[in-house]
XYZ file of C-alpha atoms in Angstrom:
519
model
C 1.590 -66.661 47.590
C 5.125 -67.308 46.344
C 4.579 -65.457 42.963
C 4.502 -61.626 43.812
C 1.918 -59.514 41.705
C 3.687 -58.508 38.701
C 3.492 -55.008 37.136
C 1.919 -54.893 33.657
C 2.228 -52.623 30.675
C -0.986 -50.704 30.095
C -1.092 -51.667 26.325
C 0.778 -53.555 23.867
C 1.513 -50.264 22.118
C 2.916 -49.015 25.409
C 5.410 -52.013 25.544
C 6.227 -51.689 21.818
C 7.265 -48.017 22.455
C 9.388 -48.987 25.372
C 11.168 -51.761 23.477
C 11.764 -49.447 20.477
C 12.884 -46.819 23.061
C 15.494 -49.459 24.551
C 16.658 -50.393 21.119
C 17.001 -47.033 19.675
C 19.896 -45.487 21.297
C 23.151 -43.693 20.757
C 24.727 -46.436 18.666
C 21.832 -46.164 16.076
C 22.852 -42.376 15.406
C 26.588 -42.508 15.720
C 27.570 -46.038 14.951
C 25.391 -47.449 12.080
C 26.028 -44.735 9.412
C 29.869 -45.314 9.633
C 29.589 -49.060 9.737
C 27.457 -49.019 6.629
C 29.866 -46.724 4.791
C 32.856 -48.744 5.725
C 31.257 -52.138 4.660
C 29.980 -51.708 1.090
C 27.647 -48.546 1.527
C 24.290 -49.464 -0.052
C 25.364 -53.058 -0.654
C 25.650 -53.432 3.152
C 22.002 -53.307 3.470
C 21.744 -56.722 2.030
C 23.799 -58.541 4.889
C 22.289 -56.153 7.325
C 18.602 -57.222 6.411
C 19.679 -60.902 6.346
C 21.224 -60.463 9.731
C 18.102 -58.724 11.075
C 15.869 -61.665 9.828
C 18.215 -64.508 10.829
C 19.601 -63.331 14.184
C 17.970 -60.059 15.335
C 14.144 -60.910 15.261
C 14.641 -64.587 16.261
C 16.648 -63.714 19.315
C 14.098 -60.991 20.307
C 11.548 -63.518 19.954
C 13.375 -65.869 22.282
C 13.978 -63.122 24.921
C 10.278 -62.131 24.697
C 9.166 -65.715 25.033
C 11.370 -66.323 28.027
C 10.054 -63.112 29.867
C 6.475 -63.658 28.966
C 6.414 -67.451 29.888
C 7.934 -66.940 33.309
C 6.820 -63.335 34.201
C 10.201 -62.811 36.107
C 13.563 -61.193 35.966
C 16.357 -62.728 33.859
C 17.977 -64.574 36.879
C 14.863 -65.901 38.193
C 13.492 -66.853 34.631
C 16.727 -68.801 33.910
C 16.838 -70.577 37.191
C 13.244 -71.646 36.515
C 14.526 -73.293 33.117
C 17.494 -74.944 34.763
C 19.211 -74.146 38.112
C 22.722 -73.564 36.740
C 21.346 -71.157 34.178
C 20.761 -68.621 36.961
C 24.457 -67.505 36.627
C 23.759 -66.211 33.165
C 20.945 -63.991 34.463
C 23.125 -62.518 37.246
C 26.097 -62.062 34.632
C 23.672 -59.952 32.528
C 22.699 -57.844 35.526
C 26.317 -57.117 36.247
C 26.746 -56.210 32.475
C 23.703 -53.832 32.701
C 25.279 -52.227 35.889
C 28.515 -51.489 34.037
C 26.846 -50.176 30.924
C 24.623 -47.901 32.924
C 27.272 -46.195 34.967
C 29.034 -44.984 31.753
C 25.911 -44.632 29.532
C 24.674 -41.915 31.727
C 27.835 -39.891 31.338
C 27.417 -39.717 27.520
C 23.842 -38.567 27.949
C 25.143 -35.824 30.244
C 27.501 -34.671 27.595
C 24.696 -34.469 25.058
C 22.639 -32.362 27.563
C 25.445 -30.057 28.052
C 26.052 -29.630 24.243
C 22.516 -29.030 23.723
C 23.025 -25.748 25.566
C 26.461 -25.218 24.148
C 24.723 -25.400 20.575
C 22.790 -22.170 21.215
C 26.014 -20.091 21.503
C 28.427 -22.448 19.717
C 30.340 -22.449 22.861
C 33.165 -24.733 21.372
C 34.655 -21.889 19.277
C 36.963 -22.510 16.443
C 38.286 -25.801 17.798
C 35.665 -28.223 18.760
C 38.350 -30.950 19.327
C 40.262 -28.955 21.682
C 37.054 -27.804 23.480
C 35.541 -31.133 23.964
C 38.554 -33.061 25.278
C 40.376 -30.136 26.969
C 38.023 -27.471 28.092
C 34.998 -29.459 28.669
C 36.139 -33.013 29.735
C 39.466 -31.667 31.079
C 40.744 -35.166 29.957
C 44.070 -36.286 31.565
C 46.838 -37.530 29.175
C 46.827 -40.959 30.659
C 44.576 -43.280 32.799
C 45.128 -43.555 36.481
C 43.842 -42.623 39.818
C 41.150 -39.964 40.006
C 42.806 -36.558 40.139
C 39.861 -34.189 40.178
C 36.330 -33.271 39.478
C 34.696 -31.508 36.456
C 31.531 -29.745 37.612
C 30.453 -29.148 33.971
C 30.093 -32.893 33.643
C 28.810 -33.580 37.077
C 25.791 -31.364 37.194
C 24.084 -32.437 33.876
C 24.964 -36.146 34.957
C 23.117 -35.508 38.229
C 20.255 -34.167 36.375
C 20.225 -37.292 33.915
C 20.060 -39.622 36.833
C 17.391 -37.732 38.669
C 15.046 -37.935 35.715
C 15.862 -41.746 35.154
C 15.239 -42.681 38.836
C 11.932 -40.686 38.913
C 10.608 -42.463 35.852
C 11.715 -45.697 37.232
C 10.145 -45.039 40.660
C 6.858 -44.226 38.990
C 6.597 -47.856 37.682
C 6.015 -49.625 34.568
C 2.704 -48.210 33.540
C 2.927 -44.745 34.959
C 6.639 -44.225 34.621
C 8.383 -46.100 31.832
C 5.418 -46.528 29.435
C 4.202 -42.897 29.775
C 7.699 -41.661 29.334
C 8.331 -43.640 26.157
C 4.914 -42.658 24.730
C 6.467 -38.967 25.012
C 10.072 -39.800 24.127
C 9.675 -41.950 20.989
C 7.239 -39.650 19.008
C 9.304 -36.689 20.043
C 12.602 -38.357 19.010
C 11.091 -39.300 15.619
C 9.820 -35.641 15.233
C 13.181 -33.957 16.078
C 15.141 -36.387 13.857
C 12.942 -35.957 10.909
C 13.207 -32.129 11.110
C 17.039 -32.556 11.536
C 17.208 -34.752 8.367
C 15.158 -32.360 6.327
C 17.377 -29.543 7.296
C 20.545 -31.638 6.581
C 19.066 -32.656 3.102
C 18.852 -28.858 2.118
C 22.539 -28.321 2.888
C 25.075 -27.755 -0.022
C 26.837 -31.223 -0.457
C 24.160 -33.305 0.908
C 23.993 -35.294 -2.243
C 27.690 -35.890 -2.121
C 27.327 -37.336 1.383
C 24.498 -39.574 0.386
C 26.289 -40.869 -2.548
C 29.228 -41.779 -0.447
C 26.889 -43.762 2.036
C 24.643 -45.559 -0.457
C 26.872 -46.241 -3.578
C 26.992 -49.940 -3.520
C 30.233 -51.931 -3.512
C 28.853 -55.334 -4.421
C 32.387 -56.844 -4.311
C 32.300 -56.016 -0.465
C 29.708 -58.791 -0.159
C 32.192 -61.313 -0.932
C 34.097 -60.332 2.342
C 33.441 -62.306 5.344
C 34.219 -59.350 7.646
C 31.267 -57.236 6.062
C 28.895 -59.898 7.143
C 30.299 -60.245 10.521
C 29.954 -56.405 10.856
C 26.362 -56.647 9.749
C 25.429 -59.236 12.441
C 27.520 -57.349 15.006
C 25.654 -54.090 14.292
C 22.198 -55.865 14.514
C 23.232 -57.601 17.592
C 24.462 -54.514 19.519
C 21.670 -52.142 18.352
C 18.602 -54.170 19.310
C 19.249 -54.451 23.149
C 19.480 -58.228 22.839
C 21.836 -60.375 24.775
C 21.733 -58.662 28.210
C 18.352 -59.367 29.532
C 16.483 -55.966 28.831
C 13.894 -57.749 26.508
C 13.511 -60.703 28.962
C 12.533 -58.049 31.716
C 10.360 -55.841 29.639
C 8.344 -59.003 28.179
C 7.987 -60.178 31.749
C 5.404 -57.339 32.264
C 3.324 -58.216 29.172
C -0.212 -59.501 29.568
C -0.970 -63.142 29.149
C -2.340 -62.739 25.606
C 0.343 -60.963 23.543
C 1.400 -61.251 19.929
C 4.991 -62.028 20.608
C 6.238 -62.578 17.162
C 4.484 -59.680 15.428
C 5.847 -57.346 18.218
C 9.350 -58.610 17.683
C 9.209 -58.088 13.987
C 7.735 -54.698 14.580
C 10.382 -53.506 17.046
C 13.126 -54.892 14.888
C 12.204 -53.143 11.638
C 11.377 -50.035 13.594
C 14.882 -49.952 14.966
C 16.502 -50.563 11.634
C 14.346 -47.803 9.904
C 15.630 -45.284 12.349
C 19.153 -46.485 11.879
C 18.509 -45.832 8.071
C 17.042 -42.444 8.848
C 20.013 -41.675 10.942
C 22.428 -42.634 8.191
C 20.662 -40.267 5.784
C 20.829 -37.258 8.262
C 24.455 -38.006 9.278
C 25.868 -38.404 5.949
C 23.995 -35.558 4.415
C 25.648 -33.296 7.025
C 29.048 -34.895 6.581
C 28.718 -34.182 2.822
C 27.969 -30.483 3.676
C 31.193 -30.562 5.868
C 33.342 -32.259 3.108
C 31.965 -29.683 0.426
C 32.786 -26.743 2.716
C 36.153 -27.925 3.377
C 37.071 -28.914 0.065
C 37.792 -32.487 0.966
C 36.423 -35.888 0.254
C 33.705 -37.512 2.486
C 36.250 -40.211 3.396
C 38.227 -37.683 5.161
C 35.463 -36.483 7.509
C 33.538 -39.452 8.038
C 33.808 -40.932 11.532
C 31.690 -42.381 14.358
C 31.088 -42.518 18.038
C 32.220 -39.703 20.334
C 34.255 -38.078 17.373
C 31.210 -37.797 15.219
C 28.871 -36.506 17.959
C 31.007 -34.114 19.791
C 33.655 -32.947 17.396
C 32.431 -33.314 13.693
C 28.952 -32.249 14.371
C 29.958 -29.068 16.328
C 32.138 -28.358 13.386
C 29.251 -28.809 11.017
C 27.040 -26.575 13.120
C 29.750 -23.808 13.210
C 29.909 -23.595 9.387
C 26.139 -23.629 8.589
C 25.242 -20.258 6.829
C 22.055 -20.161 9.139
C 20.112 -22.292 11.584
C 23.059 -23.707 13.394
C 21.569 -23.343 16.751
C 18.585 -25.069 15.790
C 20.519 -27.924 13.948
C 22.462 -28.440 17.136
C 19.375 -28.485 19.435
C 17.755 -31.123 17.272
C 20.880 -33.473 17.113
C 21.919 -33.173 20.756
C 18.145 -33.251 21.799
C 17.759 -36.454 19.713
C 20.820 -37.907 21.252
C 19.565 -37.146 24.884
C 16.182 -38.629 24.525
C 17.479 -41.712 22.698
C 19.980 -42.134 25.288
C 17.601 -41.610 28.326
C 14.993 -44.312 26.869
C 17.773 -46.746 26.642
C 19.279 -46.024 30.072
C 15.884 -46.573 31.718
C 15.608 -50.076 30.248
C 19.253 -50.869 31.283
C 18.552 -49.963 34.957
C 15.114 -51.695 35.017
C 16.957 -54.988 34.482
C 18.647 -54.605 37.758
C 15.786 -53.281 39.588
C 13.637 -56.240 38.459
C 16.291 -58.764 39.525
C 16.747 -57.276 42.973
C 12.925 -57.042 43.671
C 12.524 -60.774 42.694
C 15.452 -61.605 44.775
C 14.715 -59.680 47.919
C 10.905 -58.895 47.686
C 11.488 -55.341 48.048
C 8.827 -52.874 46.538
C 9.594 -50.713 43.551
C 10.545 -47.483 45.301
C 12.971 -49.072 47.689
C 14.521 -51.077 44.926
C 15.012 -47.945 42.769
C 16.628 -46.068 45.539
C 18.880 -49.035 46.404
C 19.866 -50.292 42.821
C 19.241 -47.080 40.970
C 20.923 -44.973 43.645
C 23.985 -47.153 43.719
C 24.424 -47.043 40.012
C 23.968 -43.284 39.979
C 26.477 -42.852 42.715
C 29.180 -44.873 40.970
C 28.486 -42.934 37.711
C 28.626 -39.541 39.330
C 31.897 -40.404 41.357
C 33.784 -41.874 38.390
C 33.050 -40.206 35.196
C 32.904 -36.373 35.806
C 36.637 -36.728 36.315
C 39.597 -35.912 34.157
C 40.326 -39.792 33.787
C 36.512 -40.555 33.177
C 36.764 -40.824 29.351
C 39.658 -43.451 29.682
C 37.508 -45.602 31.892
C 34.480 -45.086 29.714
C 36.357 -46.096 26.610
C 37.740 -49.330 28.106
C 34.515 -50.333 30.032
C 32.604 -49.842 26.813
C 34.800 -51.956 24.666
C 35.415 -54.939 27.087
C 31.875 -55.205 28.396
C 30.388 -55.132 24.842
C 32.840 -57.598 23.240
C 33.337 -59.921 26.233
C 30.071 -59.062 28.050
C 26.933 -58.615 25.965
C 28.120 -60.832 22.989
C 29.700 -63.575 25.150
C 26.744 -63.761 27.424
C 24.390 -64.129 24.508
C 26.568 -66.904 22.937
C 26.592 -68.759 26.185
C 22.720 -68.347 26.706
C 22.060 -69.884 23.239
C 24.553 -72.794 23.791
C 22.935 -73.562 27.083
C 19.310 -73.261 26.022
C 19.550 -74.256 22.415
C 22.374 -77.036 22.596
C 22.565 -78.101 26.239
C 19.007 -78.090 27.446
C 17.206 -78.216 24.136
C 14.613 -75.723 25.110
C 13.956 -74.122 21.761
C 11.038 -76.166 20.978
C 9.353 -75.256 24.213
C 9.638 -71.600 23.654
C 8.672 -71.962 20.078
C 5.400 -73.540 21.317
C 4.954 -70.834 23.768
C 5.394 -67.948 21.138
C 3.053 -69.789 18.770
C 0.403 -70.321 21.252
C -0.043 -66.513 21.718
C 1.059 -65.083 18.399
C -0.483 -64.684 14.985
C 2.601 -65.457 13.003
C 3.828 -68.931 13.898
C 7.465 -69.837 14.177
C 8.769 -72.719 11.897
C 11.949 -74.478 11.352
C 13.804 -71.416 10.297
C 13.537 -69.876 13.867
C 15.308 -72.905 15.447
C 17.812 -72.926 12.765
C 18.559 -69.247 13.168
C 18.966 -69.657 16.965
C 20.516 -73.102 17.019
C 22.946 -72.634 14.188
C 23.431 -69.424 12.505
C 23.475 -67.101 15.468
C 25.850 -69.109 17.813
C 28.190 -69.709 14.947
C 28.334 -66.038 13.938
C 28.688 -65.028 17.551
C 31.422 -67.590 18.056
C 33.311 -66.364 15.074
C 32.964 -62.672 16.349
C 34.474 -63.735 19.600
C 37.375 -65.589 18.162
C 38.241 -62.786 15.623
C 37.895 -60.131 18.507
C 39.990 -62.053 20.967
C 42.672 -62.876 18.318
C 42.959 -59.109 17.518
C 42.960 -58.415 21.429
C 45.780 -60.442 22.142
C 47.891 -59.046 19.327
C 48.045 -55.516 20.720
C 46.754 -53.418 23.510
C 43.349 -51.879 22.863
C 43.618 -48.185 22.340
C 47.423 -48.333 23.164
C 46.468 -48.388 26.928
C 48.955 -49.781 29.550
C 48.520 -53.485 30.152
C 47.869 -52.838 33.861
C 45.041 -50.499 33.088
C 43.433 -52.990 30.714
C 43.818 -55.842 33.157
C 41.842 -53.959 35.913
C 39.511 -51.810 34.023
C 38.966 -54.051 30.903
C 39.532 -57.668 31.603
C 38.846 -57.177 35.293
C 35.434 -55.750 34.698
C 34.487 -58.207 32.034
C 35.640 -61.356 33.952
C 34.312 -59.800 37.204
C 30.832 -59.588 35.720
C 31.016 -63.411 35.025
C 32.341 -64.276 38.697
C 29.473 -62.048 40.117
C 26.923 -64.056 38.130
C 28.379 -67.331 39.344
C 28.717 -66.348 42.827
C 25.209 -65.012 43.152
C 23.796 -68.293 41.560
C 25.228 -70.427 44.467
C 23.241 -68.368 47.068
C 20.104 -70.234 48.309
C 16.924 -68.991 46.940
C 13.831 -70.644 48.367
C 11.223 -68.650 46.365
C 12.960 -69.778 43.012
C 13.124 -73.397 44.133
C 9.386 -73.298 44.890
C 8.416 -71.708 41.472
C 10.786 -74.206 39.595
C 8.957 -77.162 41.315
C 5.524 -75.668 40.269
C 6.871 -75.271 36.879
C 8.057 -78.884 36.777
C 4.615 -80.053 38.190
C 2.715 -78.039 35.478
C 5.094 -79.484 32.849
C 4.226 -83.167 34.016
C 0.463 -82.482 34.110
C 0.604 -80.962 30.424
C 2.597 -83.840 29.369
C 0.215 -86.337 30.886
C -2.829 -84.515 29.481
C -1.210 -84.743 25.970
C -0.502 -88.436 26.401
C -4.245 -88.974 27.325
C -5.319 -87.084 24.280
C -3.092 -89.120 22.094
C -4.567 -92.284 23.591
C -7.889 -91.124 23.042
C -7.208 -90.823 19.402
């Protein structure tokens, strides 16, 4: 047998929980609220929903269809479509490796802050505590100059939990973990939102978020922001959903599952917006300033603004902190599991290794790099640049190339449309091919051009050019080179499977011709 026995999800609900767990990550909580606020408030929901329907869900269905049809990792699936396309799969594997090594560090910070919340350890200056006392951040990037035990210990714990879950397998590890994580995450965040809505000034924050600026809809950058948010929040473009769908049973409703996962992710983002801006409204009211002066996103929101909010709460600050940082931790772990599984699946297909040896090899290497690099004074500089370049010129660019190759060069969208229609209750029509063949590539192409134009005008974050060339452009380009090089290495098993696929296609085509002749 050339084809190894493939693990399977126990139930469709288990897969759905895992897919939602992968999509709902740190960006849903700390990125979406600010993006919506900056791009028209309530009016932003219109382009956001359009982007979900015309790009997010269609691309989810495509990745589900690829994984489900070939029941293989991304590199093997793409090679079975066309040999040169294998390079895209390994490129995405490299992207996942880079994301995993720094994503674990942010989860470790969340774990530490969950404990800090109980005693409000950050004191009167959360900003100085986070960057100085906790991270011991260096003034400039450079060679590793020390080690920070307060970051290293929770990071080791995070990786121990993630690798254990991965080693237990798809059904007993990832599925069971997400069946616990996702309901727990929803409960924690609902309690957090309810508590935030009872704070003085909560209505002020919600007014700031949801008051629509309809004029913003005439601004093209708002629509680009909407498509960018959908794209980066759904775990699409870097092989996660191809990998997860490869473990599905033969009869699975692909389109229905994609729609459910897409709207579940967006619902959580909306819930996060309510919770975050209710809390920011309280912060602004307490400080006697406008919401615009306290609204922020990313690390600043999670580890500076929210500790300030917790410290000023009249009561229940510890509970509020535990709920918030507990939510960040769970959302992060469920996403990190999916990211590392992409690489484990690819290595298993390429080498024939079992799950546990692959987890120890791939997961162990990823954890080692993460633990050596990020619990250091220079760690945040590397994290910032890695995240920027691998997102802008890794995930988005890889998805653009994948669509151009599959939709334009190989013209395989009809094949995947037929596959999805054969197993799904909701059939795909012309809109799906237009969305993936025209709308999404054009928008992604514009995003690439706009981002690159800005990048070349000034150094990202004011970092030195040498540092950006190595830790930024070097990492992004290195991922591409890695993909291309690995695609040239002979792979007999893949060649045999590709030949079997070709034979099955010829047989199916001949049968269809005979049926047409009989008519």
